[in-house]
CSV table of C-alpha atoms in Angstrom, one decimal:
chain,number,residue,atom,x,y,z
F,3,UNK,CA,-32.3,-6.5,-9.2
F,4,UNK,CA,-28.8,-7.5,-10.4
F,5,UNK,CA,-26.1,-7.4,-7.8
F,6,UNK,CA,-22.4,-7.5,-8.7
F,7,UNK,CA,-20.3,-10.3,-7.1
F,8,UNK,CA,-18.3,-9.0,-4.2
F,9,UNK,CA,-14.7,-10.2,-4.5
F,10,UNK,CA,-12.8,-9.7,-1.2
F,11,UNK,CA,-9.0,-9.5,-2.0
F,12,UNK,CA,-6.8,-10.5,0.9
F,13,UNK,CA,-3.1,-10.4,1.1
F,14,UNK,CA,-2.5,-14.0,2.2
F,15,UNK,CA,0.0,-15.4,4.6
F,16,UNK,CA,1.9,-18.6,5.5
F,17,UNK,CA,0.3,-18.3,8.9
F,18,UNK,CA,-3.0,-20.4,8.7
F,19,UNK,CA,-4.6,-18.0,11.2
F,20,UNK,CA,-4.6,-15.3,8.5
F,21,UNK,CA,-6.8,-17.2,6.0
F,22,UNK,CA,-9.1,-18.5,8.8
F,23,UNK,CA,-9.7,-14.9,10.0
F,24,UNK,CA,-10.4,-13.7,6.5
F,25,UNK,CA,-12.9,-16.5,5.9
F,26,UNK,CA,-14.6,-15.8,9.2
F,27,UNK,CA,-15.0,-12.1,8.3
F,28,UNK,CA,-16.4,-13.0,4.9
F,29,UNK,CA,-18.9,-15.4,6.5
F,30,UNK,CA,-20.1,-12.5,8.6
F,31,UNK,CA,-20.5,-10.3,5.5
F,32,UNK,CA,-22.6,-13.0,3.8
F,33,UNK,CA,-24.9,-13.2,6.8
F,34,UNK,CA,-25.3,-9.4,6.8
F,35,UNK,CA,-26.2,-9.3,3.1
F,36,UNK,CA,-27.7,-12.6,2.0
F,37,UNK,CA,-28.6,-11.4,-1.4
F,38,UNK,CA,-25.0,-10.7,-2.4
F,39,UNK,CA,-22.6,-13.4,-3.6
F,40,UNK,CA,-19.3,-12.9,-1.8
F,41,UNK,CA,-16.0,-14.6,-2.9
F,42,UNK,CA,-12.5,-14.5,-1.5
F,43,UNK,CA,-9.2,-14.4,-3.4
F,44,UNK,CA,-5.7,-14.1,-2.1
F,45,UNK,CA,-2.7,-12.2,-3.6
F,46,UNK,CA,-0.2,-14.7,-2.3
F,47,UNK,CA,0.4,-17.9,-0.2
F,48,UNK,CA,-3.3,-19.0,0.0
F,49,UNK,CA,-5.8,-20.4,-2.4
F,50,UNK,CA,-7.8,-19.6,-4.3
F,51,UNK,CA,-5.7,-16.8,-5.9
F,52,UNK,CA,-7.4,-13.8,-7.3
F,53,UNK,CA,-6.9,-14.9,-10.9
F,54,UNK,CA,-8.4,-18.3,-10.1
F,55,UNK,CA,-11.5,-16.7,-8.7
F,56,UNK,CA,-11.9,-14.3,-11.6
F,57,UNK,CA,-11.4,-17.1,-14.2
F,58,UNK,CA,-14.1,-19.2,-12.4
F,59,UNK,CA,-16.5,-16.3,-12.3
F,60,UNK,CA,-16.1,-15.6,-16.0
F,61,UNK,CA,-16.7,-19.3,-16.8
F,62,UNK,CA,-19.9,-19.2,-14.8
F,63,UNK,CA,-21.1,-16.3,-16.9
F,64,UNK,CA,-20.8,-13.6,-14.2
F,65,UNK,CA,-20.5,-10.1,-15.7
F,66,UNK,CA,-20.1,-7.6,-12.9
F,67,UNK,CA,-17.6,-7.8,-10.0
F,68,UNK,CA,-16.8,-5.3,-7.2
F,69,UNK,CA,-13.2,-6.0,-6.2
F,70,UNK,CA,-12.6,-4.9,-2.6
F,71,UNK,CA,-9.1,-4.8,-1.2
F,72,UNK,CA,-9.0,-6.1,2.4
F,73,UNK,CA,-6.5,-3.4,3.2
F,74,UNK,CA,-6.5,-0.6,5.7
F,75,UNK,CA,-4.4,1.9,3.8
F,76,UNK,CA,-3.6,2.8,0.2
F,77,UNK,CA,0.0,1.5,0.0
F,78,UNK,CA,1.8,-0.6,-2.6
F,79,UNK,CA,-0.6,-3.5,-2.7
F,80,UNK,CA,-3.6,-1.2,-3.3
F,81,UNK,CA,-1.8,1.0,-5.8
F,82,UNK,CA,0.2,-1.6,-7.8
F,83,UNK,CA,-0.4,-5.2,-7.0
F,84,UNK,CA,-4.2,-5.4,-7.1
F,85,UNK,CA,-4.7,-3.2,-10.2
F,86,UNK,CA,-2.1,-5.3,-12.0
F,87,UNK,CA,-3.9,-8.5,-11.2
F,88,UNK,CA,-7.3,-7.0,-12.2
F,89,UNK,CA,-5.9,-5.8,-15.5
F,90,UNK,CA,-5.2,-9.4,-16.4
F,91,UNK,CA,-8.8,-10.5,-15.7
F,92,UNK,CA,-11.0,-12.1,-18.4
F,93,UNK,CA,-12.3,-9.4,-20.7
F,94,UNK,CA,-16.0,-10.4,-20.2
F,95,UNK,CA,-15.8,-9.2,-16.6
F,96,UNK,CA,-16.8,-5.7,-15.7
F,97,UNK,CA,-14.7,-5.0,-12.6
F,98,UNK,CA,-15.1,-2.0,-10.3
F,99,UNK,CA,-12.3,-1.5,-7.8
F,100,UNK,CA,-13.6,-0.4,-4.4
F,101,UNK,CA,-11.7,1.8,-2.0
F,102,UNK,CA,-9.5,0.4,0.7
F,103,UNK,CA,-11.1,0.1,4.1
F,104,UNK,CA,-9.5,3.0,5.9
F,105,UNK,CA,-9.9,5.6,7.2
F,106,UNK,CA,-13.4,5.1,8.6
F,107,UNK,CA,-15.2,5.7,11.8
F,108,UNK,CA,-16.2,2.0,11.8
F,109,UNK,CA,-12.5,1.1,12.1
F,110,UNK,CA,-12.3,3.4,15.2
F,111,UNK,CA,-15.3,1.5,16.6
F,112,UNK,CA,-13.6,-1.8,15.9
F,113,UNK,CA,-10.4,-0.7,17.7
F,114,UNK,CA,-12.4,0.3,20.7
F,115,UNK,CA,-14.3,-2.9,20.7
F,116,UNK,CA,-11.1,-4.9,20.8
F,117,UNK,CA,-9.7,-2.6,23.6
F,118,UNK,CA,-12.8,-3.2,25.7
F,119,UNK,CA,-12.8,-6.9,25.0
F,120,UNK,CA,-9.2,-6.9,26.4
F,121,UNK,CA,-10.5,-5.6,29.7
F,122,UNK,CA,-10.7,-1.8,29.4
F,123,UNK,CA,-13.9,0.2,29.9
F,124,UNK,CA,-14.9,3.7,28.7
F,125,UNK,CA,-14.2,4.9,32.3
F,126,UNK,CA,-10.5,3.9,31.7
F,127,UNK,CA,-10.0,6.3,28.8
F,128,UNK,CA,-8.8,9.3,30.7
F,129,UNK,CA,-6.0,7.3,32.4
F,130,UNK,CA,-5.0,5.1,29.5
F,131,UNK,CA,-2.7,5.8,26.6
F,132,UNK,CA,-3.0,3.8,23.4
F,133,UNK,CA,-0.3,2.6,21.0
F,134,UNK,CA,-1.9,2.3,17.6
F,135,UNK,CA,0.3,-0.4,16.1
F,136,UNK,CA,0.1,-1.0,12.4
F,137,UNK,CA,2.1,-3.3,10.1
F,138,UNK,CA,4.0,-0.4,8.6
F,139,UNK,CA,4.7,0.9,5.1
F,140,UNK,CA,7.2,3.0,3.2
F,141,UNK,CA,4.4,4.8,1.5
F,142,UNK,CA,4.1,8.4,2.9
F,143,UNK,CA,0.3,8.5,2.2
F,144,UNK,CA,-0.2,5.3,4.3
F,145,UNK,CA,2.0,6.7,7.1
F,146,UNK,CA,0.0,9.9,7.1
F,147,UNK,CA,-3.3,8.0,7.3
F,148,UNK,CA,-2.1,6.1,10.4
F,149,UNK,CA,-1.1,9.3,12.1
F,150,UNK,CA,-4.5,10.8,11.3
F,151,UNK,CA,-6.3,7.8,12.7
F,152,UNK,CA,-4.2,8.1,15.9
F,153,UNK,CA,-5.4,11.7,16.2
F,154,UNK,CA,-9.0,10.7,15.7
F,155,UNK,CA,-8.7,7.9,18.3
F,156,UNK,CA,-7.2,10.4,20.7
F,157,UNK,CA,-10.3,12.7,20.2
F,158,UNK,CA,-12.6,9.9,21.4
F,159,UNK,CA,-11.2,10.4,24.9
F,160,UNK,CA,-8.1,8.3,25.4
F,161,UNK,CA,-5.5,10.4,27.3
F,162,UNK,CA,-2.8,9.9,24.6
F,163,UNK,CA,-2.4,7.9,21.4
F,164,UNK,CA,0.8,7.2,19.6
F,165,UNK,CA,1.2,5.4,16.2
F,166,UNK,CA,3.8,2.6,15.9
F,167,UNK,CA,4.8,0.3,13.2
F,168,UNK,CA,6.0,-3.4,13.0
F,169,UNK,CA,8.1,-2.7,9.9
F,170,UNK,CA,9.3,-0.2,7.4
F,171,UNK,CA,8.7,2.9,9.6
F,172,UNK,CA,9.4,4.1,13.1
F,173,UNK,CA,8.7,4.1,16.0
F,174,UNK,CA,8.4,0.4,16.9
F,175,UNK,CA,5.6,-0.7,19.3
F,176,UNK,CA,7.9,-1.1,22.3
F,177,UNK,CA,9.4,2.4,21.8
F,178,UNK,CA,5.9,3.9,21.6
F,179,UNK,CA,5.0,2.1,24.8
F,180,UNK,CA,8.1,3.5,26.5
F,181,UNK,CA,7.3,7.0,25.3
F,182,UNK,CA,3.9,6.9,26.9
F,183,UNK,CA,5.4,5.6,30.1
F,184,UNK,CA,7.9,8.4,30.1
F,185,UNK,CA,5.1,10.9,29.8
F,186,UNK,CA,3.6,9.5,33.0
F,187,UNK,CA,0.7,7.7,31.5
F,188,UNK,CA,-0.7,5.4,34.1
F,189,UNK,CA,-1.9,2.6,31.9
F,190,UNK,CA,-0.7,1.7,28.4
F,191,UNK,CA,-2.7,-0.4,25.9
F,192,UNK,CA,-1.5,-1.6,22.5
F,193,UNK,CA,-4.2,-1.7,19.8
F,194,UNK,CA,-3.1,-3.7,16.7
F,195,UNK,CA,-4.3,-1.9,13.6
F,196,UNK,CA,-4.2,-5.1,11.5
F,197,UNK,CA,-7.0,-7.3,10.2
F,198,UNK,CA,-5.6,-10.8,10.8
F,199,UNK,CA,-2.9,-12.6,12.7
F,200,UNK,CA,0.4,-13.3,11.1
F,201,UNK,CA,4.1,-12.5,11.2
F,202,UNK,CA,3.9,-8.7,11.7
F,203,UNK,CA,1.0,-8.9,14.2
F,204,UNK,CA,3.1,-11.3,16.2
F,205,UNK,CA,5.9,-8.8,16.1
F,206,UNK,CA,3.4,-6.2,17.4
F,207,UNK,CA,2.5,-8.5,20.3
F,208,UNK,CA,6.1,-9.0,21.2
F,209,UNK,CA,6.6,-5.2,21.2
F,210,UNK,CA,3.7,-4.9,23.6
F,211,UNK,CA,5.4,-6.9,26.3
F,212,UNK,CA,5.8,-3.8,28.6
F,213,UNK,CA,2.2,-2.6,28.0
F,214,UNK,CA,-0.6,-3.3,30.5
F,215,UNK,CA,-3.1,-4.3,27.8
F,216,UNK,CA,-2.8,-5.9,24.4
F,217,UNK,CA,-6.0,-5.9,22.3
F,218,UNK,CA,-6.8,-8.4,19.6
F,219,UNK,CA,-6.5,-7.9,15.9
F,220,UNK,CA,-9.5,-6.3,14.2
F,221,UNK,CA,-10.6,-9.7,12.8
F,222,UNK,CA,-14.2,-10.6,12.0
F,223,UNK,CA,-15.7,-7.8,14.0
F,224,UNK,CA,-19.2,-6.8,13.1
F,225,UNK,CA,-18.1,-3.2,12.4
F,226,UNK,CA,-15.5,-4.4,10.0
F,227,UNK,CA,-18.1,-6.6,8.1
F,228,UNK,CA,-20.4,-3.5,7.9
F,229,UNK,CA,-17.5,-1.5,6.5
F,230,UNK,CA,-16.9,-4.0,3.7
F,231,UNK,CA,-20.5,-3.7,2.7
F,232,UNK,CA,-20.2,0.1,2.8
F,233,UNK,CA,-17.3,0.0,0.4
F,234,UNK,CA,-19.2,-2.4,-1.8
F,235,UNK,CA,-22.2,-0.1,-1.9
F,236,UNK,CA,-20.1,2.9,-2.7
F,237,UNK,CA,-18.3,1.2,-5.5
F,238,UNK,CA,-21.5,-0.2,-6.9
F,239,UNK,CA,-23.0,3.3,-7.0
F,240,UNK,CA,-20.0,4.8,-8.8
F,241,UNK,CA,-20.5,5.8,-12.4
F,242,UNK,CA,-18.9,3.4,-14.8
F,243,UNK,CA,-16.2,5.8,-16.0
F,244,UNK,CA,-15.2,6.7,-12.5
F,245,UNK,CA,-15.1,3.0,-11.5
F,246,UNK,CA,-12.6,2.3,-14.2
F,247,UNK,CA,-10.1,4.8,-12.8
F,248,UNK,CA,-10.6,4.0,-9.1
């Protein structure tokens, strides 16, 4: 059975930890689905770029590609940058644009995995408040999604959850930590809602200085790898007409 190539589209960063994390995640995806060819392209800073990967695939005779944004929300990169890059792809390629990763229960599972790896346990939930710290956006849709994820995380049993942002929106991480302290929360944990290390995740970490626990970034978690394949399968199953307007 013919399977489209999965092209994971990452943002890119001058921080080498970013690309290393993306590649580690993609390697996990390949191990989970050995029959699918998985490629990685970057929008900026890192090689190969998305156009370079698309040109190479076309030269190799590939016909079908699922382009998967390695993004947690539908903000500017998902709505403008990635569609613009794909519009310039070689005409022989049939490209289906998959949905962004969030929201998804698998992302909640990944957040909790990182909190537990940082030293917390399920028994700590009732006495621990969580700051859900994302990179930030000026897009109202993206901000609303982060707020909804914070509510969903709260419903899993944490005593309080507050969203925070490293840029473009308020509150900042340190202010959300202080808000939870002022509410009398006994233990405060910061959960970065970002995929890979870099400039803004480092800002989140600095804002967590007054917290008791700082979890790691989502990174190459098994739940995140499964989510990439879920989005791939959803896009692959989409009717062609719907795929063109995704």
